[in-house]
PDB file as gemmi writes it, atoms N, CA and C in Angstrom:
CRYST1    1.000    1.000    1.000  90.00  90.00  90.00 P 1                      
ATOM      1  N   MET A   1      -7.439 -44.599  20.585  1.00  0.00           N  
ATOM      2  CA  MET A   1      -7.404 -43.312  19.822  1.00  0.00           C  
ATOM      3  C   MET A   1      -8.739 -42.895  19.495  1.00  0.00           C  
ATOM      4  N   ALA A   2      -9.118 -41.855  19.536  1.00  0.00           N  
ATOM      5  CA  ALA A   2     -10.273 -40.949  19.004  1.00  0.00           C  
ATOM      6  C   ALA A   2     -10.343 -40.797  17.743  1.00  0.00           C  
ATOM      7  N   VAL A   3     -12.028 -40.579  17.393  1.00  0.00           N  
ATOM      8  CA  VAL A   3     -11.898 -40.361  15.738  1.00  0.00           C  
ATOM      9  C   VAL A   3     -12.743 -38.881  15.846  1.00  0.00           C  
ATOM     10  N   TYR A   4     -12.350 -38.243  14.856  1.00  0.00           N  
ATOM     11  CA  TYR A   4     -12.755 -36.646  14.606  1.00  0.00           C  
ATOM     12  C   TYR A   4     -12.971 -36.432  13.091  1.00  0.00           C  
ATOM     13  N   ILE A   5     -14.025 -35.489  12.945  1.00  0.00           N  
ATOM     14  CA  ILE A   5     -14.659 -35.225  11.794  1.00  0.00           C  
ATOM     15  C   ILE A   5     -14.096 -34.168  11.577  1.00  0.00           C  
ATOM     16  N   MET A   6     -13.241 -33.384  10.582  1.00  0.00           N  
ATOM     17  CA  MET A   6     -12.627 -32.055  10.304  1.00  0.00           C  
ATOM     18  C   MET A   6     -13.332 -31.706   8.722  1.00  0.00           C  
ATOM     19  N   LEU A   7     -14.454 -30.724   8.919  1.00  0.00           N  
ATOM     20  CA  LEU A   7     -14.883 -30.286   7.784  1.00  0.00           C  
ATOM     21  C   LEU A   7     -13.930 -28.836   7.325  1.00  0.00           C  
ATOM     22  N   THR A   8     -13.632 -28.667   6.075  1.00  0.00           N  
ATOM     23  CA  THR A   8     -12.829 -27.808   5.947  1.00  0.00           C  
ATOM     24  C   THR A   8     -13.169 -26.895   4.382  1.00  0.00           C  
ATOM     25  N   ASN A   9     -12.980 -25.504   4.829  1.00  0.00           N  
ATOM     26  CA  ASN A   9     -13.330 -24.887   3.424  1.00  0.00           C  
ATOM     27  C   ASN A   9     -12.095 -23.892   3.122  1.00  0.00           C  
ATOM     28  N   LEU A  10     -11.690 -23.815   2.027  1.00  0.00           N  
ATOM     29  CA  LEU A  10     -10.529 -23.073   1.125  1.00  0.00           C  
ATOM     30  C   LEU A  10     -10.616 -21.644   1.348  1.00  0.00           C  
ATOM     31  N   THR A  11      -9.856 -21.139   2.020  1.00  0.00           N  
ATOM     32  CA  THR A  11      -9.810 -19.335   1.576  1.00  0.00           C  
ATOM     33  C   THR A  11      -9.328 -19.150   0.258  1.00  0.00           C  
ATOM     34  N   ASP A  12      -9.626 -17.630  -0.141  1.00  0.00           N  
ATOM     35  CA  ASP A  12      -9.129 -17.259  -1.103  1.00  0.00           C  
ATOM     36  C   ASP A  12      -7.738 -17.799  -1.658  1.00  0.00           C  
ATOM     37  N   GLU A  13      -6.629 -17.631  -0.547  1.00  0.00           N  
ATOM     38  CA  GLU A  13      -5.712 -18.111  -0.944  1.00  0.00           C  
ATOM     39  C   GLU A  13      -5.319 -19.500  -1.031  1.00  0.00           C  
ATOM     40  N   GLY A  14      -6.193 -20.157  -0.218  1.00  0.00           N  
ATOM     41  CA  GLY A  14      -6.074 -21.762  -0.332  1.00  0.00           C  
ATOM     42  C   GLY A  14      -6.547 -22.025  -1.767  1.00  0.00           C  
ATOM     43  N   ARG A  15      -7.796 -21.392  -2.213  1.00  0.00           N  
ATOM     44  CA  ARG A  15      -8.021 -21.969  -3.713  1.00  0.00           C  
ATOM     45  C   ARG A  15      -6.943 -21.563  -4.727  1.00  0.00           C  
ATOM     46  N   LYS A  16      -6.195 -20.402  -4.642  1.00  0.00           N  
ATOM     47  CA  LYS A  16      -5.368 -20.423  -5.413  1.00  0.00           C  
ATOM     48  C   LYS A  16      -3.890 -21.249  -5.124  1.00  0.00           C  
ATOM     49  N   THR A  17      -3.742 -21.614  -4.113  1.00  0.00           N  
ATOM     50  CA  THR A  17      -2.641 -22.626  -3.970  1.00  0.00           C  
ATOM     51  C   THR A  17      -3.077 -24.025  -4.592  1.00  0.00           C  
ATOM     52  N   VAL A  18      -4.178 -24.483  -4.323  1.00  0.00           N  
ATOM     53  CA  VAL A  18      -4.818 -25.646  -4.768  1.00  0.00           C  
ATOM     54  C   VAL A  18      -4.580 -25.573  -6.374  1.00  0.00           C  
ATOM     55  N   LYS A  19      -5.361 -24.732  -7.083  1.00  0.00           N  
ATOM     56  CA  LYS A  19      -5.416 -24.490  -8.447  1.00  0.00           C  
ATOM     57  C   LYS A  19      -3.559 -24.620  -8.918  1.00  0.00           C  
ATOM     58  N   GLU A  20      -3.029 -23.752  -8.388  1.00  0.00           N  
ATOM     59  CA  GLU A  20      -1.477 -23.539  -8.967  1.00  0.00           C  
ATOM     60  C   GLU A  20      -0.567 -25.156  -8.699  1.00  0.00           C  
ATOM     61  N   LYS A  21      -0.889 -25.719  -7.383  1.00  0.00           N  
ATOM     62  CA  LYS A  21      -0.326 -26.942  -7.016  1.00  0.00           C  
ATOM     63  C   LYS A  21      -1.494 -27.863  -6.339  1.00  0.00           C  
ATOM     64  N   PRO A  22      -2.063 -28.630  -7.260  1.00  0.00           N  
ATOM     65  CA  PRO A  22      -3.191 -29.463  -6.735  1.00  0.00           C  
ATOM     66  C   PRO A  22      -2.427 -30.548  -5.761  1.00  0.00           C  
ATOM     67  N   GLU A  23      -1.372 -30.981  -5.934  1.00  0.00           N  
ATOM     68  CA  GLU A  23      -0.552 -32.333  -5.148  1.00  0.00           C  
ATOM     69  C   GLU A  23      -0.216 -31.553  -3.650  1.00  0.00           C  
ATOM     70  N   ARG A  24      -0.398 -30.247  -3.567  1.00  0.00           N  
ATOM     71  CA  ARG A  24      -0.278 -29.830  -2.171  1.00  0.00           C  
ATOM     72  C   ARG A  24      -1.285 -30.478  -1.093  1.00  0.00           C  
ATOM     73  N   MET A  25      -2.276 -30.774  -1.518  1.00  0.00           N  
ATOM     74  CA  MET A  25      -3.279 -31.533  -0.879  1.00  0.00           C  
ATOM     75  C   MET A  25      -2.471 -32.991  -0.127  1.00  0.00           C  
ATOM     76  N   LYS A  26      -1.967 -33.603  -0.931  1.00  0.00           N  
ATOM     77  CA  LYS A  26      -1.233 -34.859  -0.511  1.00  0.00           C  
ATOM     78  C   LYS A  26       0.032 -34.413   0.414  1.00  0.00           C  
ATOM     79  N   GLU A  27       0.546 -33.412   0.525  1.00  0.00           N  
ATOM     80  CA  GLU A  27       1.721 -32.947   1.350  1.00  0.00           C  
ATOM     81  C   GLU A  27       0.923 -32.516   2.404  1.00  0.00           C  
ATOM     82  N   VAL A  28       0.009 -31.739   2.503  1.00  0.00           N  
ATOM     83  CA  VAL A  28      -0.457 -31.446   3.687  1.00  0.00           C  
ATOM     84  C   VAL A  28      -1.130 -32.491   4.824  1.00  0.00           C  
ATOM     85  N   ALA A  29      -1.567 -33.656   3.995  1.00  0.00           N  
ATOM     86  CA  ALA A  29      -1.771 -34.963   4.362  1.00  0.00           C  
ATOM     87  C   ALA A  29      -0.803 -35.451   5.344  1.00  0.00           C  
ATOM     88  N   ARG A  30       0.490 -35.546   4.797  1.00  0.00           N  
ATOM     89  CA  ARG A  30       1.712 -36.013   5.289  1.00  0.00           C  
ATOM     90  C   ARG A  30       2.193 -35.258   6.258  1.00  0.00           C  
ATOM     91  N   GLU A  31       1.895 -33.816   6.264  1.00  0.00           N  
ATOM     92  CA  GLU A  31       2.216 -32.928   7.445  1.00  0.00           C  
ATOM     93  C   GLU A  31       1.391 -33.154   8.819  1.00  0.00           C  
ATOM     94  N   VAL A  32      -0.106 -33.614   8.230  1.00  0.00           N  
ATOM     95  CA  VAL A  32      -1.032 -33.897   9.401  1.00  0.00           C  
ATOM     96  C   VAL A  32      -0.412 -35.165  10.146  1.00  0.00           C  
ATOM     97  N   GLU A  33       0.056 -36.112   9.424  1.00  0.00           N  
ATOM     98  CA  GLU A  33       0.551 -37.491  10.160  1.00  0.00           C  
ATOM     99  C   GLU A  33       1.864 -36.832  11.016  1.00  0.00           C  
ATOM    100  N   ALA A  34       2.580 -36.378  10.473  1.00  0.00           N  
ATOM    101  CA  ALA A  34       3.736 -35.757  11.227  1.00  0.00           C  
ATOM    102  C   ALA A  34       3.343 -35.328  12.639  1.00  0.00           C  
ATOM    103  N   MET A  35       2.051 -34.501  12.801  1.00  0.00           N  
ATOM    104  CA  MET A  35       1.770 -33.886  13.876  1.00  0.00           C  
ATOM    105  C   MET A  35       0.867 -34.987  14.849  1.00  0.00           C  
ATOM    106  N   GLY A  36       1.215 -36.335  14.418  1.00  0.00           N  
ATOM    107  CA  GLY A  36       0.476 -37.369  15.589  1.00  0.00           C  
ATOM    108  C   GLY A  36      -0.869 -37.506  15.063  1.00  0.00           C  
ATOM    109  N   VAL A  37      -1.719 -37.277  14.127  1.00  0.00           N  
ATOM    110  CA  VAL A  37      -2.698 -37.349  13.797  1.00  0.00           C  
ATOM    111  C   VAL A  37      -2.973 -38.366  12.317  1.00  0.00           C  
ATOM    112  N   LYS A  38      -3.635 -39.372  12.436  1.00  0.00           N  
ATOM    113  CA  LYS A  38      -3.650 -40.273  11.488  1.00  0.00           C  
ATOM    114  C   LYS A  38      -4.810 -39.884  10.290  1.00  0.00           C  
ATOM    115  N   VAL A  39      -4.777 -39.720   9.090  1.00  0.00           N  
ATOM    116  CA  VAL A  39      -5.643 -39.275   8.515  1.00  0.00           C  
ATOM    117  C   VAL A  39      -6.215 -40.809   7.791  1.00  0.00           C  
ATOM    118  N   LEU A  40      -7.562 -40.980   8.220  1.00  0.00           N  
ATOM    119  CA  LEU A  40      -8.181 -42.237   7.953  1.00  0.00           C  
ATOM    120  C   LEU A  40      -9.017 -42.039   6.689  1.00  0.00           C  
ATOM    121  N   SER A  41      -9.404 -40.986   6.248  1.00  0.00           N  
ATOM    122  CA  SER A  41     -10.059 -40.818   4.798  1.00  0.00           C  
ATOM    123  C   SER A  41     -10.376 -39.412   4.540  1.00  0.00           C  
ATOM    124  N   GLN A  42     -10.132 -38.770   3.239  1.00  0.00           N  
ATOM    125  CA  GLN A  42     -10.605 -37.479   3.057  1.00  0.00           C  
ATOM    126  C   GLN A  42     -11.398 -37.570   1.742  1.00  0.00           C  
ATOM    127  N   TYR A  43     -12.298 -36.289   1.684  1.00  0.00           N  
ATOM    128  CA  TYR A  43     -13.154 -36.628   0.616  1.00  0.00           C  
ATOM    129  C   TYR A  43     -13.311 -35.030   0.397  1.00  0.00           C  
ATOM    130  N   ALA A  44     -13.372 -34.700  -1.366  1.00  0.00           N  
ATOM    131  CA  ALA A  44     -13.753 -33.336  -1.767  1.00  0.00           C  
ATOM    132  C   ALA A  44     -15.263 -33.468  -1.631  1.00  0.00           C  
ATOM    133  N   VAL A  45     -15.976 -32.402  -1.378  1.00  0.00           N  
ATOM    134  CA  VAL A  45     -17.223 -32.410  -1.224  1.00  0.00           C  
ATOM    135  C   VAL A  45     -17.880 -31.494  -2.043  1.00  0.00           C  
ATOM    136  N   LEU A  46     -19.132 -31.004  -2.559  1.00  0.00           N  
ATOM    137  CA  LEU A  46     -19.883 -30.340  -2.619  1.00  0.00           C  
ATOM    138  C   LEU A  46     -20.850 -29.897  -1.735  1.00  0.00           C  
ATOM    139  N   GLY A  47     -20.935 -28.511  -1.548  1.00  0.00           N  
ATOM    140  CA  GLY A  47     -21.975 -27.972  -0.819  1.00  0.00           C  
ATOM    141  C   GLY A  47     -21.338 -27.070   0.180  1.00  0.00           C  
ATOM    142  N   PRO A  48     -21.650 -26.872   1.699  1.00  0.00           N  
ATOM    143  CA  PRO A  48     -21.087 -25.723   2.372  1.00  0.00           C  
ATOM    144  C   PRO A  48     -19.842 -25.895   2.628  1.00  0.00           C  
ATOM    145  N   TYR A  49     -19.334 -27.092   2.446  1.00  0.00           N  
ATOM    146  CA  TYR A  49     -17.777 -27.259   2.996  1.00  0.00           C  
ATOM    147  C   TYR A  49     -17.062 -27.890   1.278  1.00  0.00           C  
ATOM    148  N   ASP A  50     -15.798 -27.587   1.339  1.00  0.00           N  
ATOM    149  CA  ASP A  50     -14.971 -28.194   0.385  1.00  0.00           C  
ATOM    150  C   ASP A  50     -14.285 -29.412   0.412  1.00  0.00           C  
ATOM    151  N   PHE A  51     -13.990 -29.969   1.893  1.00  0.00           N  
ATOM    152  CA  PHE A  51     -13.339 -31.462   2.358  1.00  0.00           C  
ATOM    153  C   PHE A  51     -13.941 -31.782   3.722  1.00  0.00           C  
ATOM    154  N   VAL A  52     -13.916 -32.938   3.618  1.00  0.00           N  
ATOM    155  CA  VAL A  52     -14.546 -33.750   4.764  1.00  0.00           C  
ATOM    156  C   VAL A  52     -13.416 -34.692   4.964  1.00  0.00           C  
ATOM    157  N   ASN A  53     -12.826 -34.653   6.035  1.00  0.00           N  
ATOM    158  CA  ASN A  53     -11.520 -35.413   6.376  1.00  0.00           C  
ATOM    159  C   ASN A  53     -11.944 -36.056   7.875  1.00  0.00           C  
ATOM    160  N   ILE A  54     -11.674 -37.495   7.843  1.00  0.00           N  
ATOM    161  CA  ILE A  54     -11.924 -38.280   8.874  1.00  0.00           C  
ATOM    162  C   ILE A  54     -10.513 -38.448   9.716  1.00  0.00           C  
ATOM    163  N   LEU A  55     -10.373 -38.185  10.976  1.00  0.00           N  
ATOM    164  CA  LEU A  55      -9.097 -38.446  11.564  1.00  0.00           C  
ATOM    165  C   LEU A  55      -9.267 -39.200  12.796  1.00  0.00           C  
ATOM    166  N   GLU A  56      -7.886 -39.481  12.870  1.00  0.00           N  
ATOM    167  CA  GLU A  56      -7.757 -40.288  14.508  1.00  0.00           C  
ATOM    168  C   GLU A  56      -6.749 -39.765  14.949  1.00  0.00           C  
ATOM    169  N   ALA A  57      -6.823 -39.418  16.312  1.00  0.00           N  
ATOM    170  CA  ALA A  57      -5.932 -38.570  17.312  1.00  0.00           C  
ATOM    171  C   ALA A  57      -5.881 -39.013  18.547  1.00  0.00           C  
ATOM    172  N   PRO A  58      -4.950 -38.990  19.146  1.00  0.00           N  
ATOM    173  CA  PRO A  58      -4.837 -39.750  20.760  1.00  0.00           C  
ATOM    174  C   PRO A  58      -5.889 -38.691  21.776  1.00  0.00           C  
ATOM    175  N   ASN A  59      -6.004 -37.548  21.290  1.00  0.00           N  
ATOM    176  CA  ASN A  59      -7.014 -36.843  22.217  1.00  0.00           C  
ATOM    177  C   ASN A  59      -7.138 -35.534  21.655  1.00  0.00           C  
ATOM    178  N   ASN A  60      -8.161 -34.654  22.519  1.00  0.00           N  
ATOM    179  CA  ASN A  60      -8.796 -33.373  22.095  1.00  0.00           C  
ATOM    180  C   ASN A  60      -7.450 -32.319  21.540  1.00  0.00           C  
ATOM    181  N   GLU A  61      -6.707 -32.389  22.541  1.00  0.00           N  
ATOM    182  CA  GLU A  61      -5.456 -31.476  22.681  1.00  0.00           C  
ATOM    183  C   GLU A  61      -4.702 -31.834  21.247  1.00  0.00           C  
ATOM    184  N   VAL A  62      -4.467 -32.841  20.959  1.00  0.00           N  
ATOM    185  CA  VAL A  62      -3.781 -32.861  19.379  1.00  0.00           C  
ATOM    186  C   VAL A  62      -4.150 -32.383  18.503  1.00  0.00           C  
ATOM    187  N   VAL A  63      -5.476 -32.920  18.303  1.00  0.00           N  
ATOM    188  CA  VAL A  63      -6.435 -32.394  17.412  1.00  0.00           C  
ATOM    189  C   VAL A  63      -6.779 -30.867  17.157  1.00  0.00           C  
ATOM    190  N   SER A  64      -6.786 -30.311  18.501  1.00  0.00           N  
ATOM    191  CA  SER A  64      -7.078 -28.750  18.378  1.00  0.00           C  
ATOM    192  C   SER A  64      -5.720 -28.015  17.866  1.00  0.00           C  
ATOM    193  N   ARG A  65      -4.487 -28.784  18.347  1.00  0.00           N  
ATOM    194  CA  ARG A  65      -3.332 -27.799  18.000  1.00  0.00           C  
ATOM    195  C   ARG A  65      -3.052 -28.309  16.645  1.00  0.00           C  
ATOM    196  N   LEU A  66      -3.468 -29.332  16.078  1.00  0.00           N  
ATOM    197  CA  LEU A  66      -3.509 -29.530  14.361  1.00  0.00           C  
ATOM    198  C   LEU A  66      -4.524 -28.431  13.929  1.00  0.00           C  
ATOM    199  N   ALA A  67      -5.715 -28.458  14.351  1.00  0.00           N  
ATOM    200  CA  ALA A  67      -6.806 -27.257  13.638  1.00  0.00           C  
ATOM    201  C   ALA A  67      -6.024 -25.734  13.640  1.00  0.00           C  
ATOM    202  N   ILE A  68      -5.305 -25.528  15.063  1.00  0.00           N  
ATOM    203  CA  ILE A  68      -4.960 -24.331  14.966  1.00  0.00           C  
ATOM    204  C   ILE A  68      -3.711 -23.938  14.029  1.00  0.00           C  
ATOM    205  N   GLU A  69      -2.781 -25.186  13.836  1.00  0.00           N  
ATOM    206  CA  GLU A  69      -1.644 -24.975  13.050  1.00  0.00           C  
ATOM    207  C   GLU A  69      -2.168 -24.625  11.649  1.00  0.00           C  
ATOM    208  N   LEU A  70      -3.320 -25.654  11.315  1.00  0.00           N  
ATOM    209  CA  LEU A  70      -3.755 -25.648  10.092  1.00  0.00           C  
ATOM    210  C   LEU A  70      -4.207 -24.055   9.357  1.00  0.00           C  
ATOM    211  N   GLY A  71      -5.220 -23.561  10.403  1.00  0.00           N  
ATOM    212  CA  GLY A  71      -5.852 -22.512  10.269  1.00  0.00           C  
ATOM    213  C   GLY A  71      -4.784 -21.510  10.397  1.00  0.00           C  
ATOM    214  N   SER A  72      -3.718 -21.260  10.946  1.00  0.00           N  
ATOM    215  CA  SER A  72      -3.120 -20.031  10.945  1.00  0.00           C  
ATOM    216  C   SER A  72      -2.277 -20.121   9.797  1.00  0.00           C  
ATOM    217  N   ARG A  73      -2.512 -21.034   8.844  1.00  0.00           N  
ATOM    218  CA  ARG A  73      -1.596 -20.799   7.746  1.00  0.00           C  
ATOM    219  C   ARG A  73      -2.447 -19.920   6.584  1.00  0.00           C  
ATOM    220  N   GLY A  74      -3.680 -19.685   6.887  1.00  0.00           N  
ATOM    221  CA  GLY A  74      -4.323 -18.769   6.156  1.00  0.00           C  
ATOM    222  C   GLY A  74      -5.159 -19.586   5.037  1.00  0.00           C  
ATOM    223  N   THR A  75      -4.995 -20.586   4.681  1.00  0.00           N  
ATOM    224  CA  THR A  75      -5.477 -20.995   3.335  1.00  0.00           C  
ATOM    225  C   THR A  75      -6.832 -21.930   3.626  1.00  0.00           C  
ATOM    226  N   ILE A  76      -6.825 -22.378   4.866  1.00  0.00           N  
ATOM    227  CA  ILE A  76      -8.421 -23.284   5.197  1.00  0.00           C  
ATOM    228  C   ILE A  76      -8.836 -22.919   6.515  1.00  0.00           C  
ATOM    229  N   GLN A  77     -10.260 -22.862   6.353  1.00  0.00           N  
ATOM    230  CA  GLN A  77     -10.740 -22.564   7.924  1.00  0.00           C  
ATOM    231  C   GLN A  77     -11.516 -24.059   8.086  1.00  0.00           C  
ATOM    232  N   THR A  78     -11.444 -24.707   9.399  1.00  0.00           N  
ATOM    233  CA  THR A  78     -11.915 -25.716   9.700  1.00  0.00           C  
ATOM    234  C   THR A  78     -12.867 -25.674  10.756  1.00  0.00           C  
ATOM    235  N   MET A  79     -13.624 -26.910  11.100  1.00  0.00           N  
ATOM    236  CA  MET A  79     -14.520 -27.201  11.935  1.00  0.00           C  
ATOM    237  C   MET A  79     -14.361 -28.558  12.291  1.00  0.00           C  
ATOM    238  N   THR A  80     -14.041 -28.808  13.544  1.00  0.00           N  
ATOM    239  CA  THR A  80     -13.800 -30.215  14.046  1.00  0.00           C  
ATOM    240  C   THR A  80     -14.565 -30.813  15.206  1.00  0.00           C  
ATOM    241  N   MET A  81     -14.979 -31.977  14.834  1.00  0.00           N  
ATOM    242  CA  MET A  81     -15.986 -32.623  15.529  1.00  0.00           C  
ATOM    243  C   MET A  81     -15.595 -34.147  16.018  1.00  0.00           C  
ATOM    244  N   ALA A  82     -15.813 -34.335  17.370  1.00  0.00           N  
ATOM    245  CA  ALA A  82     -15.368 -35.782  17.854  1.00  0.00           C  
ATOM    246  C   ALA A  82     -16.476 -36.310  17.140  1.00  0.00           C  
ATOM    247  N   ALA A  83     -16.191 -37.945  17.041  1.00  0.00           N  
ATOM    248  CA  ALA A  83     -17.118 -38.752  16.654  1.00  0.00           C  
ATOM    249  C   ALA A  83     -17.070 -39.753  17.182  1.00  0.00           C  
ATOM    250  N   MET A  84     -18.095 -40.822  17.379  1.00  0.00           N  
ATOM    251  CA  MET A  84     -17.980 -42.211  17.973  1.00  0.00           C  
ATOM    252  C   MET A  84     -18.559 -42.940  17.030  1.00  0.00           C  
ATOM    253  N   THR A  85     -18.382 -44.074  16.939  1.00  0.00           N  
ATOM    254  CA  THR A  85     -19.496 -45.101  16.334  1.00  0.00           C  
ATOM    255  C   THR A  85     -20.698 -45.518  16.873  1.00  0.00           C  
ATOM    256  N   MET A  86     -21.209 -46.136  16.483  1.00  0.00           N  
ATOM    257  CA  MET A  86     -22.920 -46.405  16.995  1.00  0.00           C  
ATOM    258  C   MET A  86     -22.624 -47.162  18.174  1.00  0.00           C  
ATOM    259  N   ASP A  87     -21.850 -48.073  18.004  1.00  0.00           N  
ATOM    260  CA  ASP A  87     -21.733 -48.935  19.129  1.00  0.00           C  
ATOM    261  C   ASP A  87     -21.164 -48.282  20.721  1.00  0.00           C  
ATOM    262  N   GLU A  88     -20.257 -47.410  20.062  1.00  0.00           N  
ATOM    263  CA  GLU A  88     -19.893 -46.536  21.505  1.00  0.00           C  
ATOM    264  C   GLU A  88     -20.887 -45.877  21.892  1.00  0.00           C  
ATOM    265  N   PHE A  89     -21.845 -45.054  21.192  1.00  0.00           N  
ATOM    266  CA  PHE A  89     -22.990 -44.257  21.336  1.00  0.00           C  
ATOM    267  C   PHE A  89     -24.039 -44.963  22.382  1.00  0.00           C  
ATOM    268  N   ILE A  90     -23.936 -46.516  21.983  1.00  0.00           N  
ATOM    269  CA  ILE A  90     -25.323 -47.231  22.752  1.00  0.00           C  
ATOM    270  C   ILE A  90     -24.804 -47.741  23.650  1.00  0.00           C  
ATOM    271  N   ARG A  91     -23.446 -48.106  23.894  1.00  0.00           N  
ATOM    272  CA  ARG A  91     -22.741 -48.329  25.404  1.00  0.00           C  
ATOM    273  C   ARG A  91     -22.999 -47.457  26.312  1.00  0.00           C  
ATOM    274  N   GLY A  92     -22.660 -45.806  25.672  1.00  0.00           N  
ATOM    275  CA  GLY A  92     -22.754 -44.921  26.855  1.00  0.00           C  
ATOM    276  C   GLY A  92     -23.936 -44.762  27.157  1.00  0.00           C  
ATOM    277  N   LEU A  93     -25.032 -45.274  26.269  1.00  0.00           N  
ATOM    278  CA  LEU A  93     -26.503 -44.802  26.952  1.00  0.00           C  
ATOM    279  C   LEU A  93     -27.018 -45.874  27.656  1.00  0.00           C  
ATOM    280  N   MET A  94     -26.357 -46.972  27.962  1.00  0.00           N  
ATOM    281  CA  MET A  94     -26.775 -47.905  28.575  1.00  0.00           C  
ATOM    282  C   MET A  94     -26.055 -48.127  30.024  1.00  0.00           C  
ATOM    283  N   LYS A  95     -25.339 -47.335  30.256  1.00  0.00           N  
ATOM    284  CA  LYS A  95     -24.794 -47.007  31.760  1.00  0.00           C  
ATOM    285  C   LYS A  95     -25.607 -46.387  32.751  1.00  0.00           C  
TER     286      LYS A  95                                                      
END                                                                             
């Protein structure tokens, strides 16, 4: 399984939803898992993004489908990046 970092920002509609129903955040995490993506960890952060999500998915296609599905709801905007451990990175350089 591959690891991905998904940075998300709430839209105006998303901020309204979170304010009115903060538990929705946990519901979305369950929906993400139902789409075949495991949520390894999630953080609310200060700065240019609202949330950092560490995800595990079988491949780029699955995580891309997730990003499109979540973004199409109009409550968040996402930026998703593939990640690798330092050991994986070093192994790749040594080939």
